[in-house]
XYZ file of C-alpha atoms in Angstrom:
235
model
C 22.983 28.800 -25.776
C 23.723 24.889 -26.489
C 26.492 23.244 -28.218
C 24.754 19.877 -28.267
C 22.618 19.241 -31.306
C 21.129 15.857 -29.769
C 19.840 17.859 -26.870
C 17.255 19.617 -28.794
C 13.609 18.331 -29.146
C 13.019 20.423 -32.099
C 15.365 22.789 -34.039
C 15.051 25.164 -36.883
C 17.410 27.146 -39.199
C 17.715 30.796 -38.299
C 16.287 33.665 -40.374
C 19.314 35.650 -40.337
C 23.158 35.194 -39.375
C 23.657 35.391 -35.648
C 27.088 36.021 -33.992
C 28.015 35.596 -30.530
C 31.185 37.170 -28.884
C 32.583 34.815 -26.130
C 34.853 35.488 -23.319
C 38.124 35.634 -25.301
C 36.781 38.163 -27.879
C 36.186 35.457 -30.633
C 32.772 35.372 -32.507
C 31.063 32.252 -33.049
C 28.285 31.602 -35.377
C 24.741 30.082 -34.148
C 23.622 27.475 -36.715
C 20.057 26.675 -35.542
C 17.320 27.835 -32.746
C 15.014 25.429 -30.867
C 13.930 23.983 -27.687
C 15.615 21.677 -25.175
C 14.182 19.881 -22.220
C 15.987 19.298 -19.069
C 15.714 17.941 -15.578
C 17.036 20.367 -12.869
C 18.821 19.241 -9.904
C 15.594 19.711 -7.770
C 13.967 17.216 -10.097
C 11.727 19.965 -11.846
C 11.546 19.442 -15.610
C 11.747 22.322 -17.429
C 11.160 23.556 -21.305
C 13.598 26.033 -22.440
C 12.539 27.705 -25.899
C 14.376 29.946 -28.422
C 17.744 28.114 -27.482
C 20.421 29.196 -29.811
C 22.642 26.181 -31.275
C 26.311 26.988 -31.242
C 28.473 24.151 -31.690
C 31.698 25.954 -31.120
C 30.950 26.466 -27.549
C 32.061 23.845 -24.930
C 29.123 23.988 -22.418
C 25.721 25.481 -22.106
C 25.380 29.200 -21.328
C 22.040 30.613 -19.928
C 21.237 34.323 -20.257
C 19.955 36.208 -17.118
C 19.032 39.104 -19.422
C 16.893 36.654 -21.612
C 15.315 35.253 -18.628
C 14.396 38.485 -17.346
C 13.106 39.561 -20.862
C 10.605 36.511 -20.657
C 8.961 37.874 -17.306
C 11.165 35.632 -14.790
C 12.494 37.150 -11.936
C 16.328 36.640 -11.042
C 17.488 37.572 -7.682
C 21.077 37.334 -6.249
C 21.718 37.002 -2.623
C 25.214 36.449 -1.430
C 26.399 33.387 -3.286
C 23.147 32.166 -4.330
C 20.658 33.294 -7.186
C 17.151 32.288 -7.660
C 15.048 32.246 -10.757
C 11.363 32.839 -9.832
C 8.102 33.056 -11.883
C 5.140 34.696 -9.845
C 6.941 34.629 -6.590
C 7.412 30.717 -6.956
C 11.047 29.593 -6.872
C 11.827 27.594 -10.006
C 15.385 26.795 -8.837
C 18.087 28.093 -6.537
C 21.931 28.047 -8.013
C 24.946 28.348 -5.623
C 28.011 30.099 -6.604
C 30.959 27.581 -7.538
C 34.242 29.532 -7.759
C 33.519 32.800 -10.098
C 30.310 30.972 -11.766
C 26.959 30.021 -11.183
C 26.461 26.507 -12.354
C 23.036 25.333 -12.919
C 23.114 21.475 -12.651
C 20.693 19.787 -14.930
C 20.610 16.604 -16.840
C 19.259 15.657 -20.191
C 15.790 14.109 -20.689
C 16.477 11.425 -23.315
C 12.802 11.449 -24.487
C 10.406 13.979 -24.593
C 7.444 11.936 -23.969
C 8.982 11.165 -20.343
C 9.131 14.888 -19.800
C 5.617 15.208 -20.684
C 4.846 12.438 -18.306
C 6.698 14.076 -15.473
C 5.260 17.610 -16.220
C 1.758 16.609 -16.129
C 0.115 14.878 -13.138
C -2.344 12.351 -14.765
C -5.549 11.698 -13.232
C -5.640 8.643 -11.307
C -8.063 6.833 -9.053
C -8.425 7.401 -5.365
C -7.580 3.715 -4.569
C -4.025 4.083 -6.375
C -3.195 7.100 -4.222
C -4.668 5.310 -1.133
C -2.286 2.415 -2.039
C 0.722 4.476 -2.933
C 0.488 6.345 0.268
C 0.340 3.392 2.702
C -3.432 2.918 2.702
C -4.108 6.445 3.907
C -7.524 7.580 4.751
C -9.426 10.043 2.139
C -9.422 12.830 4.741
C -5.818 12.751 5.409
C -5.026 12.450 1.714
C -7.031 15.579 1.290
C -5.172 17.239 3.953
C -2.005 16.805 2.198
C -2.748 18.676 -1.003
C -0.828 21.669 0.255
C 1.996 19.721 1.678
C 3.365 17.708 -1.304
C 4.133 18.344 -4.781
C 2.531 16.192 -7.482
C -0.771 15.379 -5.526
C -3.460 17.229 -7.253
C -6.718 15.964 -5.698
C -8.666 17.862 -8.096
C -7.594 15.667 -10.991
C -8.280 12.554 -8.850
C -11.082 10.611 -10.320
C -13.130 10.026 -7.281
C -16.466 8.808 -8.986
C -17.474 5.809 -6.890
C -13.965 4.873 -5.680
C -14.402 6.529 -2.381
C -17.013 4.142 -1.339
C -14.915 1.051 -2.699
C -13.812 -1.170 0.373
C -10.106 -1.800 0.043
C -9.639 -5.449 0.407
C -6.321 -5.138 2.335
C -7.424 -2.735 4.896
C -10.503 -4.833 5.554
C -8.523 -7.728 6.040
C -6.033 -6.070 8.448
C -8.909 -4.405 10.515
C -11.162 -7.394 10.832
C -10.695 -9.874 13.517
C -11.053 -13.701 13.954
C -13.841 -15.357 16.093
C -12.448 -16.886 19.184
C -12.092 -20.611 19.471
C -14.428 -21.935 22.305
C -13.236 -22.698 25.499
C -13.432 -25.578 27.978
C -11.979 -26.826 31.384
C -8.879 -27.681 29.313
C -8.776 -24.144 27.951
C -9.213 -22.856 24.586
C -10.437 -25.573 22.020
C -9.845 -26.249 18.233
C -10.518 -29.908 18.371
C -13.792 -31.354 19.286
C -12.719 -34.646 20.895
C -9.987 -36.437 22.161
C -7.061 -37.472 19.600
C -8.909 -35.506 16.754
C -5.757 -33.310 16.457
C -2.502 -34.019 17.745
C 0.576 -31.579 17.743
C 4.025 -32.680 17.496
C 7.557 -31.462 17.280
C 11.280 -32.645 17.464
C 13.800 -30.805 19.634
C 17.677 -31.216 19.448
C 20.238 -31.971 19.260
C 21.148 -30.928 22.806
C 24.590 -29.837 23.705
C 24.526 -32.349 26.706
C 23.250 -36.050 26.328
C 20.807 -37.599 28.755
C 21.846 -40.445 31.089
C 20.631 -42.899 28.395
C 22.555 -41.220 25.749
C 19.649 -39.317 24.155
C 20.103 -35.751 22.519
C 16.724 -35.416 20.916
C 13.079 -35.394 22.007
C 9.874 -35.553 20.411
C 6.625 -34.038 21.934
C 2.977 -35.128 21.514
C 0.111 -32.717 22.307
C -3.539 -33.538 22.210
C -5.327 -30.447 21.050
C -8.519 -31.298 22.807
C -7.309 -32.286 26.303
C -3.779 -30.627 26.066
C -2.237 -34.007 27.350
C 1.331 -34.003 26.643
C 3.755 -37.024 25.994
C 7.648 -36.676 25.610
C 9.973 -39.142 24.359
C 13.668 -39.187 24.075
C 15.553 -40.158 21.181
C 19.143 -41.054 20.474
C 18.864 -40.282 16.862
C 16.493 -37.691 15.233
C 15.599 -40.350 12.444
C 13.751 -42.559 15.014
C 11.090 -40.030 15.002
């Protein structure tokens, strides 16, 4: 039973008068019947049908008798009760005070629930990227380990043979630069490429008052020149 009309995704009038006796002995009237969709605290979306709309209630109520009548199994173990369907646990609820309170959130849009409830087929490349560029073999081994990954629905087609550009880039290697008696070379002749950098200011000045220095390194010969500067702008 639910007192909130806007939580029903569909609602229709009752064929006959339905009165419900609440805890204080007062009878309240159901004014409709329909379907609501909610997200459980374990992030499972559920669709509950034949829910009575009873605006005089102050909270939702879930009947264990009705659940059992629909073929679900409800078991109590200490301060926890479980709702199961074909031995698969739908949700576990812990006792709060003298009540078992099923925590759930309203799903605003029925289309969102439909999106969550159904795992849409996606390409292997998308799963590959979502799971950190995981190999197909390991992706298949995860089928029984996680929820929401149904490999039977993955559109494999030719995707398995596609080369992932990211993986190809990471696994590729760069051809080494040639070497000479000077070491590894990039430039092919003297003064073809010069590397330069400025360092400073130093905490301690030189005898000439310099606190900066600039370096020049010839890429081909690795010859180094160092000049001291009193000001960085001199460079």
